[in-house]
Amino acid sequence: MKHLFIVANWKANKTTLQTKEWFQTINNLQLTFNKDDKKIIVCPSFTLLPLVRESAVSSQLSIVVGTQDISPFDEGAYTGEVNGKQIKEFADFVIIGHSERRKNFKETDEMLTKKFQMAQKYLLTPIFCIQNKDTFIPEGVKIVVYEPVAAIGTGNPDTPENAEKVAKAVKEKGVQFVLYGGSVNAQNVSSFTSMESIDGVLVGSASLDALEFAKIIQNA
Ligand code: PGA
């Protein structure tokens, strides 16, 4: 059986109270799945990192923590940034290159490469998002998420067959794991994770609801 990554990208959502409720719901469910086969990575806003870290440690599920961004700069005079060293105190993974950041914050391939290098410097595992099979991927990336823009937050996922084709092509470039993201839910998750070259999913809106996310984990 292959190892699956199930990544929750909470985006700019949830207060501390809502985060506590999410973990309470998860902990009250008696989820049964082989922990060795599914790696659950929760990526909250920076403000929630201490709480998510603490809640993850005592959670029923074995959850690890990621962030949704990383500064391209190291420590120093970079107002508003959160750097790799600071992130490493709370998290082990970092999402880089999400299309919402490329679009809203004009992140370029050059900047994404710097972010990737910072993640590596501080031993954070980058989860690098691509929008199509030709999107630039920095040398050395091990985990890629294929997220076609038209599938994000629209309820219109790509077809599992097309996602499989892209995943296969990306693996041929030397990437070890390829996930799919875009309108994944409890109903459609297994259609993606059952594909040979797809090693998991990145879940946005459906990860905000703890019950739905638990179903995604079980059905994956
Ligand atoms: P969605 O978002 O699951 O809400 O489509 C996925 C993502 O953008 O990471």
mmCIF file of C-alpha atoms and ligand atoms in Angstrom:
data_model
loop_
_atom_site.group_PDB
_atom_site.id
_atom_site.type_symbol
_atom_site.label_atom_id
_atom_site.label_comp_id
_atom_site.label_asym_id
_atom_site.label_seq_id
_atom_site.Cartn_x
_atom_site.Cartn_y
_atom_site.Cartn_z
ATOM 1 C CA MET A 1 0.000 0.000 0.000
ATOM 2 C CA LYS A 2 1.354 3.441 -0.864
ATOM 3 C CA HIS A 3 1.958 6.159 1.668
ATOM 4 C CA LEU A 4 -0.485 9.084 1.345
ATOM 5 C CA PHE A 5 -0.087 12.742 2.269
ATOM 6 C CA ILE A 6 -3.280 14.542 3.256
ATOM 7 C CA VAL A 7 -2.645 18.258 3.576
ATOM 8 C CA ALA A 8 -5.155 20.716 5.053
ATOM 9 C CA ASN A 9 -4.644 24.243 3.753
ATOM 10 C CA TRP A 10 -6.773 26.435 5.990
ATOM 11 C CA LYS A 11 -5.816 29.624 4.066
ATOM 12 C CA ALA A 12 -6.786 32.834 5.938
ATOM 13 C CA ASN A 13 -9.419 31.152 8.082
ATOM 14 C CA LYS A 14 -10.032 30.287 11.740
ATOM 15 C CA THR A 15 -9.615 32.023 15.067
ATOM 16 C CA THR A 16 -8.085 30.328 18.108
ATOM 17 C CA LEU A 17 -11.550 29.354 19.346
ATOM 18 C CA GLN A 18 -12.471 27.787 15.991
ATOM 19 C CA THR A 19 -9.154 25.933 15.982
ATOM 20 C CA LYS A 20 -9.829 24.506 19.447
ATOM 21 C CA GLU A 21 -13.267 23.379 18.278
ATOM 22 C CA TRP A 22 -11.794 21.739 15.160
ATOM 23 C CA PHE A 23 -9.369 19.673 17.260
ATOM 24 C CA GLN A 24 -12.082 18.826 19.778
ATOM 25 C CA THR A 25 -14.250 17.417 16.993
ATOM 26 C CA ILE A 26 -11.343 15.441 15.550
ATOM 27 C CA ASN A 27 -10.443 14.070 18.987
ATOM 28 C CA ASN A 28 -13.998 13.038 19.775
ATOM 29 C CA LEU A 29 -14.167 10.861 16.674
ATOM 30 C CA GLN A 30 -12.704 7.445 17.052
ATOM 31 C CA LEU A 31 -10.917 7.438 13.743
ATOM 32 C CA THR A 32 -9.541 4.148 12.609
ATOM 33 C CA PHE A 33 -6.881 4.132 9.969
ATOM 34 C CA ASN A 34 -3.330 2.975 9.820
ATOM 35 C CA LYS A 35 -1.271 5.959 10.968
ATOM 36 C CA ASP A 36 1.738 4.706 9.068
ATOM 37 C CA ASP A 37 -0.060 4.885 5.754
ATOM 38 C CA LYS A 38 -1.454 8.420 5.935
ATOM 39 C CA LYS A 39 0.478 11.520 6.885
ATOM 40 C CA ILE A 40 -1.833 14.332 7.968
ATOM 41 C CA ILE A 41 -0.364 17.817 7.632
ATOM 42 C CA VAL A 42 -2.342 20.813 8.899
ATOM 43 C CA CYS A 43 -1.302 24.233 7.575
ATOM 44 C CA PRO A 44 -2.892 27.102 9.542
ATOM 45 C CA SER A 45 -2.196 30.836 9.567
ATOM 46 C CA PHE A 46 0.985 31.879 11.383
ATOM 47 C CA THR A 47 -1.031 33.253 14.330
ATOM 48 C CA LEU A 48 -2.370 29.771 15.042
ATOM 49 C CA LEU A 49 0.939 27.913 14.889
ATOM 50 C CA PRO A 50 1.599 27.579 18.654
ATOM 51 C CA LEU A 51 -1.950 26.373 19.279
ATOM 52 C CA VAL A 52 -1.971 23.952 16.350
ATOM 53 C CA ARG A 53 1.430 22.598 17.341
ATOM 54 C CA GLU A 54 0.270 21.995 20.904
ATOM 55 C CA SER A 55 -3.072 20.515 19.804
ATOM 56 C CA ALA A 56 -1.398 18.276 17.232
ATOM 57 C CA VAL A 57 0.903 16.756 19.829
ATOM 58 C CA SER A 58 -1.995 15.723 22.045
ATOM 59 C CA SER A 59 -4.355 14.805 19.215
ATOM 60 C CA GLN A 60 -5.958 11.415 18.605
ATOM 61 C CA LEU A 61 -4.697 11.593 15.063
ATOM 62 C CA SER A 62 -1.011 11.890 14.416
ATOM 63 C CA ILE A 63 -0.963 15.328 12.856
ATOM 64 C CA VAL A 64 2.091 17.276 11.776
ATOM 65 C CA VAL A 65 2.202 21.008 11.200
ATOM 66 C CA GLY A 66 2.963 23.051 8.111
ATOM 67 C CA THR A 67 2.731 26.710 7.111
ATOM 68 C CA GLN A 68 1.246 28.296 4.003
ATOM 69 C CA ASP A 69 4.246 30.490 3.258
ATOM 70 C CA ILE A 70 7.832 31.288 4.219
ATOM 71 C CA SER A 71 9.894 34.432 3.825
ATOM 72 C CA PRO A 72 12.392 34.425 0.953
ATOM 73 C CA PHE A 73 14.714 36.243 3.378
ATOM 74 C CA ASP A 74 16.586 35.054 6.435
ATOM 75 C CA GLU A 75 16.474 36.791 9.838
ATOM 76 C CA GLY A 76 16.761 40.548 9.824
ATOM 77 C CA ALA A 77 15.154 43.812 8.767
ATOM 78 C CA TYR A 78 12.220 42.435 6.762
ATOM 79 C CA THR A 79 9.119 43.940 8.328
ATOM 80 C CA GLY A 80 6.107 41.663 8.323
ATOM 81 C CA GLU A 81 7.941 38.530 7.226
ATOM 82 C CA VAL A 82 8.118 35.190 9.027
ATOM 83 C CA ASN A 83 11.365 33.356 8.353
ATOM 84 C CA GLY A 84 12.374 29.719 8.216
ATOM 85 C CA LYS A 85 14.088 29.719 11.591
ATOM 86 C CA GLN A 86 10.933 31.052 13.252
ATOM 87 C CA ILE A 87 8.729 28.568 11.398
ATOM 88 C CA LYS A 88 10.910 25.612 12.349
ATOM 89 C CA GLU A 89 10.014 26.165 16.021
ATOM 90 C CA PHE A 90 6.474 25.049 15.195
ATOM 91 C CA ALA A 91 6.318 23.312 11.835
ATOM 92 C CA ASP A 92 8.066 20.795 9.614
ATOM 93 C CA PHE A 93 6.404 21.486 6.271
ATOM 94 C CA VAL A 94 5.786 24.592 4.192
ATOM 95 C CA ILE A 95 3.527 25.181 1.197
ATOM 96 C CA ILE A 96 5.338 27.181 -1.497
ATOM 97 C CA GLY A 97 3.993 28.536 -4.778
ATOM 98 C CA HIS A 98 0.250 28.359 -4.190
ATOM 99 C CA SER A 99 -1.563 30.040 -7.092
ATOM 100 C CA GLU A 100 -3.270 32.473 -4.707
ATOM 101 C CA ARG A 101 0.143 33.757 -3.667
ATOM 102 C CA ARG A 102 1.421 33.866 -7.226
ATOM 103 C CA LYS A 103 -1.644 35.880 -8.245
ATOM 104 C CA ASN A 104 -2.280 38.149 -5.235
ATOM 105 C CA PHE A 105 1.328 38.729 -4.188
ATOM 106 C CA LYS A 106 3.000 38.480 -7.584
ATOM 107 C CA GLU A 107 5.348 35.709 -6.490
ATOM 108 C CA THR A 108 7.791 34.905 -9.275
ATOM 109 C CA ASP A 109 9.778 31.746 -10.019
ATOM 110 C CA GLU A 110 12.858 33.539 -8.699
ATOM 111 C CA MET A 111 11.177 34.394 -5.410
ATOM 112 C CA LEU A 112 9.761 30.891 -5.078
ATOM 113 C CA THR A 113 13.236 29.474 -5.558
ATOM 114 C CA LYS A 114 14.496 31.679 -2.702
ATOM 115 C CA LYS A 115 11.627 30.459 -0.508
ATOM 116 C CA PHE A 116 12.484 26.887 -1.407
ATOM 117 C CA GLN A 117 16.123 27.481 -0.447
ATOM 118 C CA MET A 118 15.104 29.025 2.892
ATOM 119 C CA ALA A 119 12.894 26.013 3.629
ATOM 120 C CA GLN A 120 15.816 23.717 2.908
ATOM 121 C CA LYS A 121 18.183 25.753 5.042
ATOM 122 C CA TYR A 122 15.901 25.341 8.061
ATOM 123 C CA LEU A 123 15.042 21.698 7.371
ATOM 124 C CA LEU A 124 11.426 22.382 6.470
ATOM 125 C CA THR A 125 9.967 20.098 3.800
ATOM 126 C CA PRO A 126 8.586 22.202 0.927
ATOM 127 C CA ILE A 127 5.227 21.238 -0.565
ATOM 128 C CA PHE A 128 5.591 22.944 -3.922
ATOM 129 C CA CYS A 129 2.424 23.860 -5.866
ATOM 130 C CA ILE A 130 2.313 23.783 -9.649
ATOM 131 C CA GLN A 131 -0.589 24.862 -11.815
ATOM 132 C CA ASN A 132 0.130 22.677 -14.830
ATOM 133 C CA LYS A 133 2.660 20.092 -15.923
ATOM 134 C CA ASP A 134 5.012 22.760 -17.307
ATOM 135 C CA THR A 135 5.130 25.007 -14.217
ATOM 136 C CA PHE A 136 8.708 25.636 -13.092
ATOM 137 C CA ILE A 137 9.860 23.392 -10.236
ATOM 138 C CA PRO A 138 13.091 24.276 -8.381
ATOM 139 C CA GLU A 139 15.795 21.601 -8.485
ATOM 140 C CA GLY A 140 15.540 19.293 -5.479
ATOM 141 C CA VAL A 141 11.796 19.552 -4.774
ATOM 142 C CA LYS A 142 10.498 16.210 -3.474
ATOM 143 C CA ILE A 143 6.779 16.920 -2.930
ATOM 144 C CA VAL A 144 4.716 18.665 -5.598
ATOM 145 C CA VAL A 145 0.997 19.442 -5.602
ATOM 146 C CA TYR A 146 -0.714 19.707 -8.962
ATOM 147 C CA GLU A 147 -3.438 22.343 -8.522
ATOM 148 C CA PRO A 148 -5.064 23.617 -11.711
ATOM 149 C CA VAL A 149 -6.373 27.135 -11.016
ATOM 150 C CA ALA A 150 -9.837 26.368 -12.434
ATOM 151 C CA ALA A 151 -10.268 23.607 -9.845
ATOM 152 C CA ILE A 152 -9.485 25.687 -6.754
ATOM 153 C CA GLY A 153 -12.491 26.554 -4.649
ATOM 154 C CA THR A 154 -14.878 26.040 -7.559
ATOM 155 C CA GLY A 155 -16.362 22.609 -6.909
ATOM 156 C CA ASN A 156 -14.963 21.653 -10.313
ATOM 157 C CA PRO A 157 -12.061 19.281 -9.742
ATOM 158 C CA ASP A 158 -9.843 18.087 -12.543
ATOM 159 C CA THR A 159 -10.549 14.555 -13.721
ATOM 160 C CA PRO A 160 -8.561 11.882 -11.885
ATOM 161 C CA GLU A 161 -7.334 10.645 -15.278
ATOM 162 C CA ASN A 162 -5.879 14.013 -16.235
ATOM 163 C CA ALA A 163 -4.392 14.518 -12.749
ATOM 164 C CA GLU A 164 -2.767 11.099 -13.084
ATOM 165 C CA LYS A 165 -1.250 12.095 -16.433
ATOM 166 C CA VAL A 166 0.238 15.262 -14.932
ATOM 167 C CA ALA A 167 1.477 13.405 -11.840
ATOM 168 C CA LYS A 168 3.198 10.836 -14.023
ATOM 169 C CA ALA A 169 4.859 13.523 -16.149
ATOM 170 C CA VAL A 170 6.063 15.382 -13.040
ATOM 171 C CA LYS A 171 7.519 12.201 -11.554
ATOM 172 C CA GLU A 172 9.454 11.685 -14.758
ATOM 173 C CA LYS A 173 11.254 14.938 -13.900
ATOM 174 C CA GLY A 174 12.527 13.296 -10.698
ATOM 175 C CA VAL A 175 9.921 14.483 -8.169
ATOM 176 C CA GLN A 176 9.264 11.777 -5.570
ATOM 177 C CA PHE A 177 5.679 12.505 -4.502
ATOM 178 C CA VAL A 178 2.880 14.232 -6.419
ATOM 179 C CA LEU A 179 -0.391 15.244 -4.758
ATOM 180 C CA TYR A 180 -3.555 16.613 -6.309
ATOM 181 C CA GLY A 181 -5.408 19.704 -5.070
ATOM 182 C CA GLY A 182 -8.548 21.590 -6.106
ATOM 183 C CA SER A 183 -12.109 20.915 -4.905
ATOM 184 C CA VAL A 184 -11.207 17.693 -3.124
ATOM 185 C CA ASN A 185 -13.915 16.418 -0.781
ATOM 186 C CA ALA A 186 -14.940 13.233 1.027
ATOM 187 C CA GLN A 187 -16.855 12.016 -2.026
ATOM 188 C CA ASN A 188 -14.155 12.419 -4.655
ATOM 189 C CA VAL A 189 -10.931 11.918 -2.665
ATOM 190 C CA SER A 190 -10.508 8.220 -3.405
ATOM 191 C CA SER A 191 -10.923 8.778 -7.141
ATOM 192 C CA PHE A 192 -7.638 10.715 -6.940
ATOM 193 C CA THR A 193 -5.749 8.722 -4.313
ATOM 194 C CA SER A 194 -6.514 5.457 -6.122
ATOM 195 C CA MET A 195 -4.542 6.694 -9.139
ATOM 196 C CA GLU A 196 -1.153 5.061 -9.451
ATOM 197 C CA SER A 197 1.005 8.193 -9.548
ATOM 198 C CA ILE A 198 -0.970 10.326 -7.057
ATOM 199 C CA ASP A 199 0.397 10.241 -3.507
ATOM 200 C CA GLY A 200 -2.192 12.304 -1.703
ATOM 201 C CA VAL A 201 -4.278 15.466 -1.728
ATOM 202 C CA LEU A 202 -4.156 19.090 -0.677
ATOM 203 C CA VAL A 203 -7.531 20.159 0.692
ATOM 204 C CA GLY A 204 -8.684 23.755 1.066
ATOM 205 C CA SER A 205 -12.306 24.538 1.943
ATOM 206 C CA ALA A 206 -13.274 20.968 2.842
ATOM 207 C CA SER A 207 -10.518 20.856 5.476
ATOM 208 C CA LEU A 208 -12.105 23.660 7.504
ATOM 209 C CA ASP A 209 -14.913 21.385 8.650
ATOM 210 C CA ALA A 210 -13.415 18.780 11.001
ATOM 211 C CA LEU A 211 -16.084 16.167 10.233
ATOM 212 C CA GLU A 212 -15.626 16.501 6.478
ATOM 213 C CA PHE A 213 -11.845 16.410 6.855
ATOM 214 C CA ALA A 214 -12.090 13.268 8.989
ATOM 215 C CA LYS A 215 -14.176 11.641 6.254
ATOM 216 C CA ILE A 216 -11.581 12.658 3.674
ATOM 217 C CA ILE A 217 -8.885 10.958 5.746
ATOM 218 C CA GLN A 218 -10.937 7.812 6.092
ATOM 219 C CA ASN A 219 -11.981 7.656 2.437
ATOM 220 C CA ALA A 220 -8.538 8.477 0.999
HETATM 221 P P1 PGA B 1 -10.044 23.953 -2.437
HETATM 222 O O1 PGA B 1 -8.613 24.617 -2.329
HETATM 223 O O2 PGA B 1 -9.922 22.557 -1.830
HETATM 224 O O3 PGA B 1 -10.932 24.840 -1.624
HETATM 225 O O4 PGA B 1 -10.401 23.895 -3.852
HETATM 226 C C1 PGA B 1 -7.461 23.888 -2.602
HETATM 227 C C2 PGA B 1 -6.273 24.790 -2.471
HETATM 228 O O5 PGA B 1 -6.283 25.893 -2.992
HETATM 229 O O6 PGA B 1 -5.294 24.460 -1.817
#
